[in-house]
């Protein structure tokens, strides 16, 4: 038996050396993504945060980029293709962007203000020849503030917003710049561009096999020299099935997988793989209805529910793969501020609050919550929600779940708590991308964003909160803006506006050959500093 | 014979139309928004409506069906919502991969299954029969996605002999019929072959047993034919049914491999369907289901015709 095993391993070794040895020697990183297809390669990618991570910020840049260089400090905005920007001193809707000089697209054409105008037209102007419905669908809703734009000179761009809006740089950080010259060269066809794309980013997309793999090689002429990739090649492979991802990693077919299933983490660690995690702007929450008649209109009930949840116990349930919520944003985030209401596990206090609210052992609060069985960013919704359900039952809140399919839940979320599709539920378990002021705060609670105008699902409306949102839009000094965002977060927590439960830790598993990766506290990551050891 | 073929082909037409209506309706009555895949979750209602109009989803269902089927008969299955790539090329690329997988699995399944079946049928009641029957029952009963994972754990993770996932060293574009490519085919094909193996083994065993009990076999033996000669007659009599079962199995394998293709990330029709379902990519979903369903219809037709050619009794029936 022993000799057979040895022979087997020898054969495996020879095979793997002949198969992959040469590739590894040149420093090739192979990543198994969770997406079921290669995200859109033309610029404005699909597949949400993962698409932007792998085919947005790799091959492209935005005018304003995210700083992905640190694992320890929260990620903030940094100049990208725009070297600097400023809002007009008198007219706060008029912004001037000074573009970086000497930047070239991968096809060699120059990046200019005209290229930015062309790219914004690609998303916003249906009549423009380069208008692309697919990229428009991804990008348009990200830049709601933009009213008009024009090139002043090759390196100066002017953008006018509909109303004063200091969050414009955050919005623009979503918008990727593709090459107009390449689009012309590819016969003005975005389908052709998808196979031979051209951006300004640190990586060039080469060799694209739909649904199976895409290869990226470094762009040696990248404008940000420290971010010129050290690897020779990066291969991205869609592996939507969680077990297939783990098998691919363990058999050495890939060096890195996104989102290993929590129950595979222990065995991966045991087999010598590293599990990299970090906080990032994600939350797992119950979005509460504030429609008339909802029990959550009483702050005592909201606070009681928040105090009833045993977040440490939940962490144990998830083998430690979560960050217990201390607020709506993860602890340590630049907008966290110093809320007074502490999200501790205090059943006695919770019971007291419930009694004050008029509930008690003989008179429990009964209500219905919508949840999904699985979905993007939802972690493990069934066991997690059942855990929370038990916690709430202890303080006299009896929850009935209505389980719907994830895409159905998204549609209910768009329709709002008042809509019949919500079936009388007073809350829904939703997971949020909370990376900028709009996605993090405004869209959930601004009065005029109640459905169908927006996604303030619970129809919350507080003039005081709206005033704070206005201040954010009208405060152009970044430090002062941060102070207001902190105030907003404090109000989120102190008023217990959500049932704040946990944050995901964005786990990825990788072979120990992968060196130099710094997991930023961001949905996007920088692959430039990575190297592979033999 | 020609009349028979023509008659069979005429029967196919209403079936094909029925299939197209069913697959169109099935896709449209399932819950979920066809634009979920392309729109960011917080896209405004206005943007959703614009996109819906752009893709023609705002029109009444019969109109949508009419437009779709009109393009389909011209050979155009439309373009995927999620990727913009033509559905026809997506489906046919996937069909090529599934065909390779299904053919390999059927071949393995047929050879192994027929072998086991003949052995079991010939040595009915003996230990050979018991072993062969055990293997074939196991083949039919084991959930194949589970078997796939077990094979991956043994041969990819522990032994490192075969790749765990993927359609080729550089993706399926590198299909080249050498070991570099074929090693990617081994595990999914073996996993997939166990069900047809079990079914064919059981069918052949029953057939062989039944034929052996027929009078003509005794007559042949009585006429002094050697055992090998008799055996040849038995095989020849069992062959049409065995082939028919194999044909149907090939059809099942082509359409029913979602689990295996997902476990092995094999870029075939099952993998494509899975992606299309999760992305609510209606044109892609409709297109792939239609192609698969029609494939099945034509496979049945071919098997029927072949059966009639081999065994003239079928024509009269």
XYZ file of N, CA and C in Angstrom, chain A residues 4-5 7-9 11-13 15-16 19 36-38 40 46-47 126 131 133-134 136-142 191 195 207-213 215 233 238-241 243-244 246-248 250-251 253 405-408 410-411 413-414 430 438-439 443 452-455, chain B residues 31-33 36-48 50-51 54-55 80-85 90 97 149 152 156-173 179-180 183-184 262-265 267 271-272 274-276 278-281 284:
402
model
N 2.459 1.855 -3.261
C 1.488 2.359 -4.227
C 1.251 3.846 -4.029
N 1.140 4.227 -2.740
C 0.930 5.639 -2.436
C 2.078 6.482 -2.944
N 4.203 5.734 -5.256
C 4.201 5.799 -6.724
C 3.178 6.823 -7.196
N 2.035 6.815 -6.507
C 0.979 7.761 -6.862
C 1.446 9.193 -6.711
N 2.050 9.469 -5.566
C 2.483 10.844 -5.334
C 3.567 11.250 -6.328
N 3.912 10.116 -9.350
C 3.259 10.378 -10.631
C 2.575 11.738 -10.594
N 1.918 12.016 -9.461
C 1.207 13.285 -9.342
C 2.175 14.452 -9.434
N 3.318 14.256 -8.771
C 4.313 15.316 -8.743
C 4.820 15.599 -10.155
N 3.361 14.893 -12.930
C 2.286 15.489 -13.729
C 2.140 16.973 -13.432
N 2.087 17.274 -12.105
C 1.824 18.667 -11.773
C 3.010 19.541 -12.175
N 2.636 20.016 -15.822
C 1.453 20.815 -16.137
C 1.608 22.272 -15.742
N -20.492 33.131 -11.871
C -20.706 31.977 -12.741
C -20.228 32.255 -14.154
N -19.796 33.455 -14.411
C -19.288 33.797 -15.740
C -18.216 34.864 -15.547
N -17.413 35.079 -16.588
C -16.446 36.173 -16.513
C -17.243 37.481 -16.486
N -18.323 41.321 -17.068
C -18.186 42.122 -18.281
C -16.791 42.758 -18.356
N -20.259 43.946 -14.674
C -21.421 43.475 -13.918
C -20.921 42.573 -12.787
N -21.798 41.768 -12.220
C -21.459 40.886 -11.107
C -21.042 41.644 -9.842
N -28.262 58.074 -24.653
C -28.751 56.971 -25.489
C -28.475 57.169 -26.963
N -23.138 54.422 -27.035
C -24.010 54.041 -25.909
C -24.094 52.518 -25.810
N -26.024 49.613 -23.668
C -27.056 49.359 -22.648
C -26.537 48.557 -21.461
N -25.645 47.611 -21.732
C -25.182 46.774 -20.624
C -24.326 47.575 -19.640
N -24.385 50.800 -19.410
C -25.254 51.845 -18.879
C -26.044 51.322 -17.690
N -26.560 50.088 -17.825
C -27.326 49.491 -16.736
C -26.487 49.425 -15.466
N -25.198 49.176 -15.622
C -24.324 49.053 -14.456
C -23.904 50.405 -13.907
N -23.705 51.386 -14.791
C -23.065 52.625 -14.356
C -23.995 53.784 -14.072
N -25.107 53.834 -14.812
C -25.953 55.019 -14.743
C -26.453 55.326 -13.344
N -26.926 54.277 -12.663
C -27.514 54.524 -11.350
C -26.448 54.891 -10.315
N -25.183 54.755 -10.686
C -24.113 55.074 -9.734
C -23.778 56.558 -9.721
N -19.315 44.124 -28.349
C -19.074 42.676 -28.274
C -17.652 42.345 -28.694
N -13.840 41.138 -26.223
C -12.792 40.142 -26.458
C -11.410 40.782 -26.488
N -6.452 37.014 -23.810
C -6.929 35.636 -23.766
C -8.207 35.449 -22.952
N -9.317 35.637 -23.582
C -10.614 35.629 -22.912
C -11.438 34.461 -23.451
N -11.712 33.448 -22.621
C -12.577 32.337 -23.021
C -13.884 32.490 -22.250
N -14.982 32.878 -22.921
C -16.233 33.125 -22.215
C -16.600 31.977 -21.285
N -17.059 32.326 -20.090
C -17.530 31.391 -19.063
C -16.432 30.534 -18.443
N -15.214 30.562 -18.981
C -14.218 29.623 -18.457
C -13.008 30.295 -17.821
N -12.426 31.268 -18.508
C -11.248 31.898 -17.923
C -10.901 33.183 -18.648
N -7.342 35.846 -18.862
C -5.964 36.046 -18.398
C -5.608 37.525 -18.449
N 1.461 36.918 -14.713
C 0.149 36.661 -15.264
C -0.843 36.399 -14.125
N -14.097 31.367 -13.300
C -15.357 31.353 -12.563
C -15.645 29.957 -12.016
N -15.821 29.866 -10.699
C -16.137 28.580 -10.059
C -17.284 28.815 -9.083
N -18.511 28.896 -9.604
C -19.628 29.297 -8.745
C -19.932 28.301 -7.626
N -19.579 27.034 -7.812
C -19.957 26.020 -6.819
C -18.903 25.985 -5.719
N -18.044 23.902 -3.334
C -17.204 22.703 -3.176
C -16.208 22.565 -4.313
N -16.629 22.965 -5.517
C -15.715 22.903 -6.657
C -14.546 23.863 -6.442
N -13.258 24.751 -3.514
C -12.353 24.159 -2.528
C -11.538 23.030 -3.176
N -12.195 22.194 -3.984
C -11.487 21.085 -4.630
C -10.411 21.625 -5.568
N -10.724 22.693 -6.291
C -9.755 23.265 -7.222
C -8.539 23.791 -6.469
N -7.530 22.772 -3.416
C -6.802 21.676 -2.766
C -6.052 20.815 -3.765
N -6.536 20.739 -5.007
C -5.819 19.932 -5.985
C -4.769 20.758 -6.718
N -5.166 23.367 -8.662
C -5.527 23.952 -9.956
C -5.633 25.466 -9.887
N -37.208 33.434 -2.233
C -35.996 33.281 -3.026
C -35.303 34.651 -3.113
N -33.969 34.659 -3.192
C -33.174 35.887 -3.081
C -33.595 36.967 -4.083
N -33.789 36.580 -5.348
C -34.170 37.591 -6.337
C -35.563 38.147 -6.057
N -36.415 37.303 -5.484
C -37.739 37.779 -5.091
C -37.600 38.785 -3.950
N -35.081 40.715 -3.399
C -34.579 41.973 -3.972
C -35.753 42.792 -4.536
N -36.653 42.099 -5.228
C -37.789 42.816 -5.812
C -38.728 43.367 -4.738
N -37.718 44.248 -1.822
C -36.933 45.345 -1.244
C -37.101 46.616 -2.092
N -37.143 46.445 -3.395
C -37.352 47.596 -4.276
C -38.776 48.131 -4.142
N -31.567 41.827 5.204
C -30.903 42.250 3.968
C -29.426 42.467 4.250
N -23.751 57.414 -0.116
C -25.070 57.097 -0.657
C -25.473 55.658 -0.346
N -24.606 54.677 -0.716
C -24.977 53.280 -0.479
C -24.950 52.951 1.017
N -29.412 56.110 0.900
C -30.457 55.359 0.194
C -31.408 54.618 1.129
N -41.678 53.994 -4.738
C -40.808 53.442 -5.781
C -39.641 54.355 -6.185
N -39.515 55.551 -5.541
C -38.463 56.472 -5.970
C -37.076 55.957 -5.611
N -36.966 55.131 -4.590
C -35.654 54.647 -4.161
C -35.801 53.400 -3.314
N -34.820 53.129 -2.502
C -34.843 51.865 -1.761
C -34.850 52.081 -0.246
N -40.696 32.676 -11.031
C -40.554 33.979 -10.391
C -39.178 34.591 -10.673
N -39.085 35.884 -10.475
C -37.797 36.556 -10.671
C -37.863 37.478 -11.859
N -37.026 38.473 -11.828
C -37.032 39.494 -12.854
C -35.939 39.199 -13.869
N -32.788 41.221 -13.459
C -32.020 41.187 -12.217
C -30.535 41.029 -12.496
N -30.240 40.224 -13.514
C -28.836 39.931 -13.797
C -28.082 41.159 -14.272
N -28.747 42.007 -15.008
C -28.000 43.126 -15.591
C -28.073 44.405 -14.776
N -29.079 44.519 -13.918
C -29.219 45.790 -13.211
C -28.628 45.720 -11.813
N -27.941 46.783 -11.391
C -27.504 46.829 -10.001
C -28.743 46.796 -9.122
N -28.623 46.269 -7.895
C -29.818 46.041 -7.088
C -30.616 47.306 -6.819
N -29.925 48.466 -6.730
C -30.718 49.649 -6.414
C -31.011 50.517 -7.641
N -31.098 49.877 -8.802
C -31.485 50.616 -10.002
C -32.898 51.164 -9.823
N -33.109 52.383 -10.305
C -34.430 52.993 -10.106
C -35.470 52.310 -10.984
N -36.725 52.531 -10.618
C -37.834 51.939 -11.350
C -37.812 52.393 -12.810
N -37.467 53.682 -12.989
C -37.444 54.268 -14.330
C -36.421 53.524 -15.208
N -35.234 53.303 -14.647
C -34.191 52.605 -15.399
C -34.633 51.178 -15.719
N -35.298 50.540 -14.720
C -35.779 49.181 -14.961
C -36.749 49.131 -16.125
N -37.018 51.273 -18.593
C -36.319 51.522 -19.850
C -35.640 50.263 -20.371
N -34.986 49.562 -19.450
C -34.276 48.349 -19.854
C -35.259 47.274 -20.317
N -36.221 48.050 -23.684
C -35.090 47.822 -24.590
C -34.997 46.345 -24.979
N -35.303 45.459 -24.038
C -35.221 44.027 -24.318
C -36.557 43.437 -24.764
N -27.686 36.821 -25.268
C -27.771 36.705 -23.814
C -27.912 38.099 -23.210
N -28.776 38.230 -22.199
C -28.924 39.538 -21.557
C -27.657 39.869 -20.778
N -27.124 38.874 -20.106
C -26.007 39.136 -19.200
C -24.712 39.436 -19.944
N -24.482 38.767 -21.073
C -23.180 38.936 -21.712
C -23.271 39.587 -23.078
N -24.455 39.603 -23.662
C -24.599 40.181 -24.993
C -24.110 39.253 -26.090
N -23.549 38.106 -25.726
C -23.070 37.184 -26.753
C -24.261 36.453 -27.356
N -23.241 30.468 -27.953
C -23.061 30.014 -26.557
C -23.554 28.576 -26.413
N -19.170 20.642 -25.813
C -18.541 20.129 -24.601
C -19.376 19.033 -23.954
N -17.959 14.139 -6.148
C -17.147 14.774 -5.102
C -16.170 13.776 -4.494
N -13.336 13.285 -6.811
C -12.456 14.457 -6.778
C -11.544 14.383 -5.557
N -8.154 13.825 -7.203
C -7.575 15.150 -7.401
C -6.898 15.655 -6.143
N -7.652 15.624 -5.030
C -7.117 16.232 -3.821
C -6.056 15.335 -3.178
N -6.382 14.028 -2.987
C -5.439 13.142 -2.295
C -4.311 12.679 -3.206
N -4.677 12.142 -4.379
C -3.645 11.562 -5.238
C -3.066 12.573 -6.230
N -3.840 13.579 -6.560
C -3.345 14.600 -7.486
C -3.145 14.087 -8.898
N -3.855 13.022 -9.284
C -3.653 12.457 -10.616
C -4.418 13.220 -11.699
N -5.606 13.663 -11.323
C -6.485 14.256 -12.338
C -6.985 15.618 -11.859
N -7.247 16.525 -12.790
C -7.746 17.838 -12.375
C -9.157 17.738 -11.797
N -9.471 18.617 -10.849
C -10.755 18.564 -10.156
C -11.839 19.287 -10.914
N -11.436 20.216 -11.740
C -12.438 21.103 -12.310
C -11.940 21.706 -13.622
N -12.872 22.154 -14.440
C -12.497 22.852 -15.671
C -12.669 21.999 -16.912
N -12.638 22.668 -18.061
C -12.901 22.005 -19.333
C -11.664 21.813 -20.181
N -10.497 21.983 -19.631
C -9.260 21.815 -20.395
C -8.180 22.690 -19.809
N -6.914 22.445 -20.196
C -5.821 23.201 -19.594
C -5.943 24.715 -19.824
N -6.419 25.128 -20.979
C -6.629 26.556 -21.223
C -8.122 26.821 -21.420
N -8.964 26.052 -20.776
C -10.393 26.129 -21.035
C -10.731 25.234 -22.208
N -12.027 25.141 -22.529
C -12.432 24.190 -23.565
C -11.945 24.626 -24.948
N -11.474 25.872 -25.067
C -10.964 26.335 -26.352
C -9.733 25.517 -26.747
N -3.680 13.785 -24.048
C -3.865 13.496 -22.632
C -4.058 14.774 -21.821
N -3.381 15.878 -22.234
C -3.527 17.148 -21.523
C -4.983 17.567 -21.434
N -7.420 14.306 -19.740
C -7.400 14.090 -18.295
C -8.482 14.916 -17.589
N -8.883 16.030 -18.224
C -9.971 16.820 -17.654
C -11.317 16.118 -17.815
N -21.781 21.104 -12.932
C -21.545 22.140 -11.933
C -20.457 21.694 -10.961
N -20.521 20.430 -10.538
C -19.505 19.931 -9.612
C -18.108 20.038 -10.244
N -18.014 19.731 -11.536
C -16.701 19.735 -12.191
C -16.437 21.015 -12.988
N -17.333 22.003 -12.899
C -17.233 23.212 -13.728
C -16.938 22.857 -15.173
N -17.739 23.085 -18.899
C -18.497 24.148 -19.572
C -19.503 23.639 -20.603
N -23.955 23.346 -17.203
C -23.263 24.477 -16.581
C -23.883 25.786 -17.086
N -24.140 25.800 -18.396
C -24.728 26.978 -19.028
C -26.135 27.235 -18.477
N -27.379 26.244 -15.649
C -27.257 26.648 -14.258
C -26.979 28.146 -14.162
N -26.012 28.595 -14.963
C -25.677 30.023 -14.958
C -26.875 30.847 -15.423
N -27.535 30.367 -16.484
C -28.671 31.116 -17.033
C -29.801 31.210 -16.016
N -29.498 31.090 -12.680
C -29.141 31.983 -11.590
C -29.110 33.439 -12.017
N -28.791 33.679 -13.282
C -28.757 35.068 -13.748
C -30.092 35.498 -14.332
N -31.095 34.610 -14.324
C -32.382 34.918 -14.938
C -32.184 35.410 -16.373
N -31.276 34.769 -17.080
C -30.953 35.195 -18.438
C -31.931 34.515 -19.392
N -31.045 33.204 -22.989
C -30.108 32.093 -22.904
C -30.811 30.833 -22.397
